[in-house]
PDB file of C-alpha atoms in Angstrom:
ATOM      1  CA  UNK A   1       0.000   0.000   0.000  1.00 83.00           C
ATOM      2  CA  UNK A   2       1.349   3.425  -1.593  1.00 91.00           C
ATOM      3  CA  UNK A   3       2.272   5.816   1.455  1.00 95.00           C
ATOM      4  CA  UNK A   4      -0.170   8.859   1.948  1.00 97.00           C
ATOM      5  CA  UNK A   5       0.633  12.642   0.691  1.00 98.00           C
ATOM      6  CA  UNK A   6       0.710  13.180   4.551  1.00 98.00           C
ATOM      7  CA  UNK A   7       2.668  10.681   5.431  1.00 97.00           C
ATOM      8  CA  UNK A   8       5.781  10.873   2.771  1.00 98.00           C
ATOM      9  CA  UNK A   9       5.466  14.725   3.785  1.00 98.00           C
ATOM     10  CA  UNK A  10       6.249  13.698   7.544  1.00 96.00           C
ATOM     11  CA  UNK A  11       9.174  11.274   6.155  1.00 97.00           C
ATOM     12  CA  UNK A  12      10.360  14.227   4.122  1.00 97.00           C
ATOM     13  CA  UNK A  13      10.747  17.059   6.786  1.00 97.00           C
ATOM     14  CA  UNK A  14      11.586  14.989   9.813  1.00 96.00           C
ATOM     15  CA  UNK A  15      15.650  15.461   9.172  1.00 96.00           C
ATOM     16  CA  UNK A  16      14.740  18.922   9.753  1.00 95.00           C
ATOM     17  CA  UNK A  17      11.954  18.710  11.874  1.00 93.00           C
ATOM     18  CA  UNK A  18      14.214  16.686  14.560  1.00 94.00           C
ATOM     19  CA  UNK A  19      16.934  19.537  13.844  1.00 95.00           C
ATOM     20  CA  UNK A  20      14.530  22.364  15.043  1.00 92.00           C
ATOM     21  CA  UNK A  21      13.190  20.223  18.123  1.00 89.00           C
ATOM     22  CA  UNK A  22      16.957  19.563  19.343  1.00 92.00           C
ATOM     23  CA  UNK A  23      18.346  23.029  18.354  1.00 95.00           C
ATOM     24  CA  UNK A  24      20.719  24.278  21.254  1.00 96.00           C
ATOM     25  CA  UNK A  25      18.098  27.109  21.732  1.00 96.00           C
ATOM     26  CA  UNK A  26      15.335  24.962  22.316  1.00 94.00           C
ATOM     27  CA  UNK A  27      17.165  22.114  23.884  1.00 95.00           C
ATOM     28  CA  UNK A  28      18.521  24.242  26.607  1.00 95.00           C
ATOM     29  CA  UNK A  29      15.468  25.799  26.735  1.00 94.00           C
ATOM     30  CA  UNK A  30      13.248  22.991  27.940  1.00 92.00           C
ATOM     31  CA  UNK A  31      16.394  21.092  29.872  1.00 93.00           C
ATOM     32  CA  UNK A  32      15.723  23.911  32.317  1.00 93.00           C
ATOM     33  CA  UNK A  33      19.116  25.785  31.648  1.00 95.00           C
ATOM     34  CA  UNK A  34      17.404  29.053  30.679  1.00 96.00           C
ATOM     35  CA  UNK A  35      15.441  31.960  32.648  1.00 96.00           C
ATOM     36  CA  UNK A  36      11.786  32.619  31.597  1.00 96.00           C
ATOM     37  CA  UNK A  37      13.498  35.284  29.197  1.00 97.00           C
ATOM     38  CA  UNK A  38      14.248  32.718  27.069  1.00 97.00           C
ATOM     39  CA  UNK A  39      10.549  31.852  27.009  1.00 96.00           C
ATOM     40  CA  UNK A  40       9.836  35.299  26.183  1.00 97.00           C
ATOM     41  CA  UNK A  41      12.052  36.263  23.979  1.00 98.00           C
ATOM     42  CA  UNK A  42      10.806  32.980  21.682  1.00 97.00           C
ATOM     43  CA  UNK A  43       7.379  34.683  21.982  1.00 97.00           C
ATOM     44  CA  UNK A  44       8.610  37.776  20.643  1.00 98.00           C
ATOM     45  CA  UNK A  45       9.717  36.003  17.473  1.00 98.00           C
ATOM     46  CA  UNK A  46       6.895  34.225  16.844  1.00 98.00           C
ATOM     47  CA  UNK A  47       4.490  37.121  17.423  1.00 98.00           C
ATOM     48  CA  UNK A  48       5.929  38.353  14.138  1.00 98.00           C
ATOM     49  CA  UNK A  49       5.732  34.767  12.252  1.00 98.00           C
ATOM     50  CA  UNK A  50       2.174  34.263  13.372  1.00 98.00           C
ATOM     51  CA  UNK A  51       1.284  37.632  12.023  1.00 98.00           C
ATOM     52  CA  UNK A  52       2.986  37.413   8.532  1.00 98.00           C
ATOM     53  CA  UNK A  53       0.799  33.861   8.050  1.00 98.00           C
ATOM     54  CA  UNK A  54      -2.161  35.322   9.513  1.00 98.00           C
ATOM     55  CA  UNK A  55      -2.128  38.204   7.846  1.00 98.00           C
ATOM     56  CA  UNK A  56      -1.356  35.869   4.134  1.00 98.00           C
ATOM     57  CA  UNK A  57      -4.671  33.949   5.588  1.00 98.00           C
ATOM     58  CA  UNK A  58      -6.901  36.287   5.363  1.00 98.00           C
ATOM     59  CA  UNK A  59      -5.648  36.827   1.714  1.00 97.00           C
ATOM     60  CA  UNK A  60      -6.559  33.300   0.500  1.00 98.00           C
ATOM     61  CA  UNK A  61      -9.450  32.714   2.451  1.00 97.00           C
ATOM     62  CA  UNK A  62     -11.273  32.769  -0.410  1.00 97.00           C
ATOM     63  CA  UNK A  63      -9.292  30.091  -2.079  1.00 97.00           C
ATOM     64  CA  UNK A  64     -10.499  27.008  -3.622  1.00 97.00           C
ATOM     65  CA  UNK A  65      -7.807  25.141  -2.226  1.00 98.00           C
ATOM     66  CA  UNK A  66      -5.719  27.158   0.306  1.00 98.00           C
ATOM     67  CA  UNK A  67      -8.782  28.508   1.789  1.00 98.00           C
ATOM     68  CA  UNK A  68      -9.860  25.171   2.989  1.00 98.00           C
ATOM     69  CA  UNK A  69      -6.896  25.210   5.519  1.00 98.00           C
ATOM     70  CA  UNK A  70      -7.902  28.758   7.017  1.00 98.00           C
ATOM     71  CA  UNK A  71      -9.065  27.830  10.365  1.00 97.00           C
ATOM     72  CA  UNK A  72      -9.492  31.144  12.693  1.00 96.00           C
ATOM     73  CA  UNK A  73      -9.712  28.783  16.008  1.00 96.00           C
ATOM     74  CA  UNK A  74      -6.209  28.403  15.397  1.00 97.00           C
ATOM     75  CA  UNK A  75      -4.925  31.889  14.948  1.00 97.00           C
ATOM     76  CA  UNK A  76      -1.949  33.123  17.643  1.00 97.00           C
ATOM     77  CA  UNK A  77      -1.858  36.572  17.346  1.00 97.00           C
ATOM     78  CA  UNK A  78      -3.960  37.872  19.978  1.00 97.00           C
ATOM     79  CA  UNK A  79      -2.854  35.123  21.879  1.00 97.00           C
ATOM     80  CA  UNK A  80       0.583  36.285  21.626  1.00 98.00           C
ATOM     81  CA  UNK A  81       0.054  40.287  22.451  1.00 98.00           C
ATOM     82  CA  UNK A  82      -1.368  39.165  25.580  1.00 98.00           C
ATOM     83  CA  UNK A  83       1.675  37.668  26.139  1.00 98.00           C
ATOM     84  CA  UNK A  84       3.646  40.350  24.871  1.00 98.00           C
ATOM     85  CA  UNK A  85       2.182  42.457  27.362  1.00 98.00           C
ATOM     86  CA  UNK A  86       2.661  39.975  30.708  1.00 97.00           C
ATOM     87  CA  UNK A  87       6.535  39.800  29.657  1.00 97.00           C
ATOM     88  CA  UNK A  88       7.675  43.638  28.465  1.00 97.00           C
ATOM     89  CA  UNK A  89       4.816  45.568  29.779  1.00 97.00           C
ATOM     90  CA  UNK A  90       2.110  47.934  27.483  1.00 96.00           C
ATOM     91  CA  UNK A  91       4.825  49.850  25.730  1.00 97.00           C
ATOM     92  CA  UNK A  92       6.234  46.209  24.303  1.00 97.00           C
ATOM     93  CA  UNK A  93       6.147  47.149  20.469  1.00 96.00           C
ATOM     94  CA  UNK A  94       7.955  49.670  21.035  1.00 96.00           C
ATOM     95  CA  UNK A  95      10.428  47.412  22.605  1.00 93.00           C
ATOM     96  CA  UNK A  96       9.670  44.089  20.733  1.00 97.00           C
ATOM     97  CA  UNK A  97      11.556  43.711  17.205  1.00 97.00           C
ATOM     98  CA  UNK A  98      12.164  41.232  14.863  1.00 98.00           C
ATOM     99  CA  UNK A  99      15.680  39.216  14.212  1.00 98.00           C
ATOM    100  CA  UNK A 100      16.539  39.494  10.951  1.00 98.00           C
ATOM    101  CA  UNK A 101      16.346  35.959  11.002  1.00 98.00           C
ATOM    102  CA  UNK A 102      12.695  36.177  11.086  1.00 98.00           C
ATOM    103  CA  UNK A 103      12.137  39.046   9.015  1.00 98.00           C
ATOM    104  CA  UNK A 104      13.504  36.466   6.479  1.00 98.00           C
ATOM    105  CA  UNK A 105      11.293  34.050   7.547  1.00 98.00           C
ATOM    106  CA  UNK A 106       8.156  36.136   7.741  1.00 98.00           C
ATOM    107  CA  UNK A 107       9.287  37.319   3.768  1.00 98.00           C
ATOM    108  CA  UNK A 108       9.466  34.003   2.739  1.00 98.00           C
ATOM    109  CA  UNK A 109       5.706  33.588   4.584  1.00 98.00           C
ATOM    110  CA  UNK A 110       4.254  36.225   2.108  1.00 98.00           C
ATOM    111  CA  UNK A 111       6.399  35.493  -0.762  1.00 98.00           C
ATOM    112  CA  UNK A 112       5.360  31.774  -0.645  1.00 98.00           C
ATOM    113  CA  UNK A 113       1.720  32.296   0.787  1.00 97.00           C
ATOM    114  CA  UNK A 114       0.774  34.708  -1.806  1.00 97.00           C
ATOM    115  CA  UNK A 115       2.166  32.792  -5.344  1.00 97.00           C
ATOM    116  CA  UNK A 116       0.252  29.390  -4.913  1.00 95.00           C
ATOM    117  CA  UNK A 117      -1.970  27.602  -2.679  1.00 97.00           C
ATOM    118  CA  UNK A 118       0.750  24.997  -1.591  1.00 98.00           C
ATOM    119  CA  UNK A 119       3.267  27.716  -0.442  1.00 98.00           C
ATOM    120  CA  UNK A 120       0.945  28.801   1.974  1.00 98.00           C
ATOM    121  CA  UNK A 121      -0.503  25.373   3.504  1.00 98.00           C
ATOM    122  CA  UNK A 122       3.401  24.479   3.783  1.00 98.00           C
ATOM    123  CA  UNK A 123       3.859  27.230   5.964  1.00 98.00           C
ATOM    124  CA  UNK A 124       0.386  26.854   7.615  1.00 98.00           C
ATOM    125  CA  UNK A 125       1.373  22.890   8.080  1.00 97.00           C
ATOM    126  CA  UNK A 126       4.715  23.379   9.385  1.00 96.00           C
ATOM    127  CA  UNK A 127       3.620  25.664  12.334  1.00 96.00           C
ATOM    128  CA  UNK A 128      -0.035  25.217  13.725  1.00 95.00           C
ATOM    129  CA  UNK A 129       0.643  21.166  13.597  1.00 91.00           C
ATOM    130  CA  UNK A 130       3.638  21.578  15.376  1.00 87.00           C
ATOM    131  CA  UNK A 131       2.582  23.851  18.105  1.00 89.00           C
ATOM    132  CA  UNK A 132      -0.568  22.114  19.128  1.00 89.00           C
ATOM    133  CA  UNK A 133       1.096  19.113  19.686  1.00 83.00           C
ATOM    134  CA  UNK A 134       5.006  19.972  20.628  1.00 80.00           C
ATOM    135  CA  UNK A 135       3.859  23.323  21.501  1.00 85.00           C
ATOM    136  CA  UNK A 136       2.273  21.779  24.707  1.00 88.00           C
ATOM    137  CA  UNK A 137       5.035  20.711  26.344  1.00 90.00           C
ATOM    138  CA  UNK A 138       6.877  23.764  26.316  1.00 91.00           C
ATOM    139  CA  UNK A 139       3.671  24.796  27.650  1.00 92.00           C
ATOM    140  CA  UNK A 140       4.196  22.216  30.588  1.00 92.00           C
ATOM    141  CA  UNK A 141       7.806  23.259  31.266  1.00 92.00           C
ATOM    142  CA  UNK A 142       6.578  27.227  31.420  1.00 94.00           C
ATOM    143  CA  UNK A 143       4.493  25.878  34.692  1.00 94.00           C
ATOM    144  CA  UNK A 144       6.695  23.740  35.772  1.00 94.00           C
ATOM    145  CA  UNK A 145       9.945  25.714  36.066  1.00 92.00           C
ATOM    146  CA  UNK A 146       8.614  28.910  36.177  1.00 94.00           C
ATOM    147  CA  UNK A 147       5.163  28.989  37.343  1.00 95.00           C
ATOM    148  CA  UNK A 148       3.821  30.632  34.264  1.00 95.00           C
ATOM    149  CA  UNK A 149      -0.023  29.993  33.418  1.00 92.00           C
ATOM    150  CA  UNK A 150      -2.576  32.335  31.587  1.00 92.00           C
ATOM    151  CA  UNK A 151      -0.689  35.110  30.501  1.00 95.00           C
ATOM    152  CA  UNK A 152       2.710  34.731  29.195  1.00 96.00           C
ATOM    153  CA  UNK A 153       1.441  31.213  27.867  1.00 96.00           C
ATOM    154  CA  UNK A 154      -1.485  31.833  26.274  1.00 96.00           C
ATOM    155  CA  UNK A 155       0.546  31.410  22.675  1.00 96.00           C
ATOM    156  CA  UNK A 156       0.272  27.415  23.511  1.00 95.00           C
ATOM    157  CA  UNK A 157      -3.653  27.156  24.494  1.00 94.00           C
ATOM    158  CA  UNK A 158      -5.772  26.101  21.791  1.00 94.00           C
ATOM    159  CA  UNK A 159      -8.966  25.620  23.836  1.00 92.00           C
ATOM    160  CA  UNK A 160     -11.028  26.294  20.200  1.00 93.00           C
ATOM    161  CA  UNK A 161      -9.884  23.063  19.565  1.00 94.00           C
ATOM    162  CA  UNK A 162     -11.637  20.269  21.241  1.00 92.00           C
ATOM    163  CA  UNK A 163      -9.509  17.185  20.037  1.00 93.00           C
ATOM    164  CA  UNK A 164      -5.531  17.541  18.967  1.00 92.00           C
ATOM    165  CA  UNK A 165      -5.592  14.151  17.345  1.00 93.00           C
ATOM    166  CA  UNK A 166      -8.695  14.720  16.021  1.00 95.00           C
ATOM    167  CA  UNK A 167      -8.167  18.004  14.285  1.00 96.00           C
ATOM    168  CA  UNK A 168      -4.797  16.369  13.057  1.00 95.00           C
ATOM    169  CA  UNK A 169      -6.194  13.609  11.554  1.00 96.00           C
ATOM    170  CA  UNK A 170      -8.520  15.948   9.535  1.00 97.00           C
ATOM    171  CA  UNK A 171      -5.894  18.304   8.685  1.00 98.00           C
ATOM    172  CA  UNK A 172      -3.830  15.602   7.234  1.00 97.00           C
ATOM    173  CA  UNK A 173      -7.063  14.569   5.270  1.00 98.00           C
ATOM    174  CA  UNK A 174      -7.496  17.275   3.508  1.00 98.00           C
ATOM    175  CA  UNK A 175      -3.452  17.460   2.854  1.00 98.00           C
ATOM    176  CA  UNK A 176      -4.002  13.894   1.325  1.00 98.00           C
ATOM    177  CA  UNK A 177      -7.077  15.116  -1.017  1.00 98.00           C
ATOM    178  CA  UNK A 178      -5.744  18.384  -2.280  1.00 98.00           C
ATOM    179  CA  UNK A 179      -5.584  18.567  -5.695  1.00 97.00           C
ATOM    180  CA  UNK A 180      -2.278  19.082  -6.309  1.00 97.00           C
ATOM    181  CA  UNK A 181      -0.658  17.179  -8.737  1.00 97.00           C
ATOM    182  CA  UNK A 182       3.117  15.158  -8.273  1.00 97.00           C
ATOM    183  CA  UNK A 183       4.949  18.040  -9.319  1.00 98.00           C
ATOM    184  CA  UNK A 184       2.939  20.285  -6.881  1.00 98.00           C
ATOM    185  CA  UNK A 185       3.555  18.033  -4.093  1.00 98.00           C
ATOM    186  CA  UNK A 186       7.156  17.714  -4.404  1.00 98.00           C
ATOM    187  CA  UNK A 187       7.182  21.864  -4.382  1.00 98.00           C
ATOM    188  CA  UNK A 188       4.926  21.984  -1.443  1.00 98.00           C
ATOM    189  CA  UNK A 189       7.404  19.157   0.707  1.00 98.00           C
ATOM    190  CA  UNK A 190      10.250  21.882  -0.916  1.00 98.00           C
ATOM    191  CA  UNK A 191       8.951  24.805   0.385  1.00 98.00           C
ATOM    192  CA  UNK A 192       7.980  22.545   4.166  1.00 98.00           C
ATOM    193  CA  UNK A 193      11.497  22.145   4.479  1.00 98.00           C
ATOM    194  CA  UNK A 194      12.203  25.629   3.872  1.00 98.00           C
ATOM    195  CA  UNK A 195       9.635  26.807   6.531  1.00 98.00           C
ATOM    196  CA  UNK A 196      11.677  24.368   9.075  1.00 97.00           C
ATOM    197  CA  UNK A 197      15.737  25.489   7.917  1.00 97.00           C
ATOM    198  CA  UNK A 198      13.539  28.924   8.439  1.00 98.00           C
ATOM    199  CA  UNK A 199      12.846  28.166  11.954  1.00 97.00           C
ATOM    200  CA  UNK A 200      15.659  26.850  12.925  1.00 97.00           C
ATOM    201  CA  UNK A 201      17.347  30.028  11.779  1.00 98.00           C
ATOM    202  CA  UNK A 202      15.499  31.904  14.159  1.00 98.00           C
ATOM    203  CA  UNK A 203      16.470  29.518  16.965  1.00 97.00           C
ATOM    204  CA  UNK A 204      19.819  30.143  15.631  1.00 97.00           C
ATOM    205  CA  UNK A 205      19.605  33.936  15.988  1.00 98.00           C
ATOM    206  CA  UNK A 206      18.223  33.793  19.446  1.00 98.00           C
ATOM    207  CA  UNK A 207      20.753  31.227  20.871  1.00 97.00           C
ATOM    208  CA  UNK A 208      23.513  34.172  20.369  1.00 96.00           C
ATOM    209  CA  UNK A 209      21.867  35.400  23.430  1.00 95.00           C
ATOM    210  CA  UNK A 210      21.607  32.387  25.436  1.00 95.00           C
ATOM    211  CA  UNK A 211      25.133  33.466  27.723  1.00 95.00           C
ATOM    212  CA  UNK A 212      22.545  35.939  29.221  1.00 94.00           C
ATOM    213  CA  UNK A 213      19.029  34.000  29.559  1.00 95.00           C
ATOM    214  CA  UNK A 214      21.536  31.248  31.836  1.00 93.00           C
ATOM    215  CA  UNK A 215      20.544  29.735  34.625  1.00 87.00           C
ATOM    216  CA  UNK A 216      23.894  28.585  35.837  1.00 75.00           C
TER     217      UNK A 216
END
């Protein structure tokens, strides 16, 4: 039996999927080695990402095929300016940039998300998956190391969604009956390893900083 679209896509990215999850950045990050600034300075970046792909979602909501993956129970960015604010105050976007690691990453969000259906879900795929499962337990280590619930974690709680599995299992559905053809698919697992080598870039960037988030 002939793998799934879903399933060769998972085959595809994990080299690079397994290199963002064990990243020095994040590694030290949930080994307890880092001060909640750590936490909060990951926020900061991904306030940015979330907002480039949101903001590319409401563009192609009206698409045939990308438009199918446009789910607003999922969106993060008012999520993350409330924890903006619980970690650099009211004033935070005045304080709150992006690295130029992820201004490259949020160009290569609109670039992508705007030219075809498939750069977008790529993008879409490679985050919201990740962070409703993974994203949990840096959820757990945010409590557990720093006593951090509500605000300043609110990034990681998806209580729109009822079931994980469940909404994963439909989500990979509808990656298996998109109607992209073989050439389409091998540019969409293309441009999902992008949007990881992106990410870990931006782990990358913030790990120059690490000397100062220590715990030791």
């Amino acid at each position: 039996m002939s793998p799934t679209f879903s399933e060769t896509l998972r085959a595809a990215t994990l080299p690079v999927h397994e290199q963002a999850n064990h990243s020095p950045y994040i590694s030290a990050l949930l080994g307890g080695e880092l001060s909640v600034d750590a936490f909060a300075a990951l926020a900061s970046q991904l306030y940015f990402v979330y907002s480039a792909l949101e903001d590319v979602a409401e563009q192609v909501s009206d698409d045939p095929i990308a438009g199918k993956f446009v789910f607003p129970e999922l969106n993060r960015r008012a999520a993350l300016r409330e924890d903006m604010t619980y970690y650099f105050g009211p004033d935070w976007e005045s304080e709150v940039k992006p690295l130029p690691a992820t201004a490259a990453y949020c160009d290569r969000i609109r670039e992508a998300g705007t030219s075809w259906s498939g750069g977008f879900v790529a993008h879409h795929y490679t985050r919201y998956l990740g962070d409703i499962a993974g994203g949990q337990v840096i959820r757990h280590k945010l409590k557990n190391l720093h006593g951090v619930t509500g605000p300043g974690s609110m990034f990681y709680v998806f209580d729109q969604i009822p079931s994980a599995p469940k909404f994963r299992d439909n989500y990979r559905e509808l990656l298996n009956t998109a109607p992209w053809d073989a050439a389409d698919r091998k540019r969409f697992i293309m441009e999902s390893v992008r949007a990881y080598e992106l990410n870990v870039g931006v782990f990358t960037a913030l790990a120059e900083d690490m000397p100062r988030y220590s715990m030791s």
